[in-house]
């Protein structure tokens, strides 16, 4: 852990966004994670994405559970709201917060232990409800915080630091999310910000549950030879299925693509996500085909990355529940709490 | 780009902006750390090794290091490097036992030094310990050159000056005072010396030949001669209304001296506007603090004489504009008469070598100056060397010192039969500062405090006596505050490419966007592709060997690195380390610091 605070000195040429803020204004406190932890790079990518999206810090809500990954909300956007929940329970907190105030921007940070073991049920239901949030799973194949036990995402044959091989089959969160009907499913790598940042931006702009599985190596317990979640293994076996370009609302679309290779998806706020297929048989809107394709890639021992599936027309939790448009905090007290006579009136319906 | 060779001492040297800018390459950050530790004597001795006169320079140095200081780029104001040097000098213990000494048995070589200014004194300092018999000839009755005769005591107390000169002279230098060398030919013909060094400075003050100059002569003074006369007590008063012509550092000393000799209405007359002033900003500040008026865009037209005595001067009031060739030209707008009792001319100095015959093998070139080799300081006559202001015109003390060091190397080579062009190489030591996982042997925490202001003796008292030193110096509290502003630029970020796993931690944590992992390319292109464009071309780019996993390279823009060590703290594999760089500067009589295989550059940058 570093004892000094990050110097306040800044590069004079540091870019400023529409709010006049620099990326450094979106930082949090110094990380207390192990030096070199992939999670810190994901934090840096989030800072970049949030900066580029011109987010007002007080409009952001950061939520997490327990784990090294779940500690990271402390390390970005110090002026945002935050809630560090019980292990695996972040999705419930996110759903509750989102129900109360639908106007804020929600980002949940979780780990493979937090989401795929103790919090698996919570994770599944958040997908089903289609809670409007960006959900980042920092996936390192171990419980980092508790000293490196295999997690539910560890591959068969992947070895622990002590050399013991894992024998139970993994839960692939991308597969799971797809089969549960998630409308935005992506996988990326902490060591590839060029890919990760546009995906995070698109995820923030997605109307509904945007799931991003980020391979994020645990440098202390799972970065050795024999691990399938190490920096070296991930780099060697990464298979980029689709390249993502995020074009914010009102910006000019500069990149041009050969016909048939790219597809533009307009997000609900008007910004555009451009998807360039590396393999032109791939269709990121055909759920069944995507599942098949990913299965094939996985059997070759490769890791598919990119914004793998996107469906921008779905209804989110507020749609299902037919909730009021206004955040509860902005409703007049009389409307929010109409009094005991109104309650009595309501109760008549059920008696 | 090719991988950077950090084993060339000049690469890391260049990162230490102050040391690189210092003509004598003083190890500034290390001396500041020693002060921070309260080790004033060691700090003094470290200074002395390269700049010879820490007490003198801690008050008067021209400070080329300060505008170069990294803090200027990172914030605005440089570390008060010079004033901290004075702290080391003021608080040192008796250092006599630590000083070099001359051996009892001499090496049989006799060297003559002409003039006893800082250039000659440095040559003596370097040659005496090697067993040379050093003989100085000085025209005046005391040593020091312009340091003594022209820098007023309110900036440099005489005891400070004498103590540091005595450290050298007391090694047993033979000095002949009141001995002006009138003929170099005669000296060389006697064949008494194995080598001769000319350190006679630029002794002639420039004239202002405009109407009235002769008639008003009694009240017109040539700045450098006038200051010398004050020093020796020949002048102790001046009229009430004084005009000082020129706005360089000499003008500042003249106006401030006038104020102390009884002048009440003192005006410094500048031909151009502020941005073109030659005086150092701090000297201007000090003068204006002492209620001296500076008038800009006044070009002298004539001296006005009434009843056979100076009555004042007429100035053209001008405006400056760039012509088509980009040169500044003036246009007269008006003229004005300004009354005065005395005028001091401070418009520059010239060299003069009437005592060097032109037929003794010493070639003279442009401006009637001897042709001197930039690296060896030798003239076209073997065995005759020149340094200090005598070499290429007026500079300052620290340049005179560096010339002295280099000339001493040449003189030593020459006397030992080694070609003067064979310069001993620079070397370096690199020592990790790692103490624990995230602990370093230096204070890596960044202190965002402003530069510490100097305090002065109260105005009335200060002006009452020429000998009262105006600056009070830093007290311990101010010192403690200022030392922390130093960014320790000598603690280098040292990279080992094959350890890097490309986790990006260093890139992400760097507060000033120094680091980038990217594909290699040509420098121009690479400079544009970094976390922030590297637009300061004076600052180097470090480029690593190919990284093991992706064959990309680690690139560091040295420009704004604050040497906080966070890259090394966040690196899981210690691919980055913070290593202290110690430049090993060669002096006369020393072997090269590195073996030829490791050798970096051999010339002084
Ligand atoms: C007013 C003024 C203020 C200055 N203030 C500063 C300052 O604050 N900081 C700074 O760094 N620099 C300052 N300088 C410049 C600095 O003093 C000189 O650059 C420096 O002293 C040059 O050193 P030197 O050894 O080359 O020659 P000098 O210091 O000029 O010494 C030359 C010596 O040679 C002697 N000499 C000359 N001819 C002969 C001869 N034929 N025979 C025998 N002896 C001879 C002279 O008497 C003199 O003692 C100042 C200069 C002036 C004029
Ligand atoms: C209810 C509960 N059960 C168990 C734990 C112990 N525990 C803390 S973190 C953790 C696993 C975290 O793993 P993961 O989410 O993958 O995070 P990582 O540290 O790997 O980033 C566990 C089991 C706990 N804190 N609370
Ligand atoms: S234990 Fe692993 S996951 Fe946790 S901070 Fe360290 S490297 Fe990161
Ligand atoms: S020491 Fe490292 S982290 Fe600190 S400014 Fe320099 S390159 Fe950046
Ligand atoms: S922190 Fe160390 S291992 Fe990671 S990218 Fe930087 S130098 Fe390489
Ligand atoms: Mg984990």
Short mmCIF file of C-alpha atoms and ligand atoms in Angstrom, two decimals, chain B residues 495 499-507 517 554 567 570-573 575-576, ligand 5:
data_model
loop_
_atom_site.label_atom_id
_atom_site.label_comp_id
_atom_site.label_asym_id
_atom_site.label_seq_id
_atom_site.Cartn_x
_atom_site.Cartn_y
_atom_site.Cartn_z
CA UNK B 495 13.23 0.34 -15.91
CA UNK B 499 10.37 -7.90 -15.72
CA UNK B 500 7.31 -6.06 -16.98
CA UNK B 501 4.02 -7.99 -17.21
CA UNK B 502 2.18 -5.04 -18.80
CA UNK B 503 -0.38 -4.73 -16.05
CA UNK B 504 -0.61 -0.94 -16.70
CA UNK B 505 -0.42 -0.11 -12.99
CA UNK B 506 2.40 2.38 -13.46
CA UNK B 507 0.73 4.01 -16.43
CA UNK B 517 2.90 1.36 -23.21
CA UNK B 554 7.41 1.34 -22.35
CA UNK B 567 5.14 3.91 -10.65
CA UNK B 570 2.54 0.16 -7.93
CA UNK B 571 4.74 -2.12 -10.02
CA UNK B 572 4.24 -5.75 -8.95
CA UNK B 573 7.52 -6.97 -10.40
CA UNK B 575 10.35 -3.48 -13.25
CA UNK B 576 10.47 0.15 -12.15
S1 LIG C 5 3.56 -1.64 -13.14
FE1 LIG C 5 5.42 -2.80 -13.59
S2 LIG C 5 4.73 -4.71 -14.52
FE2 LIG C 5 3.00 -3.28 -14.55
S3 LIG C 5 3.14 -2.29 -16.58
FE3 LIG C 5 4.24 -0.99 -15.15
S4 LIG C 5 6.35 -1.70 -15.27
FE4 LIG C 5 5.12 -3.27 -16.19
#
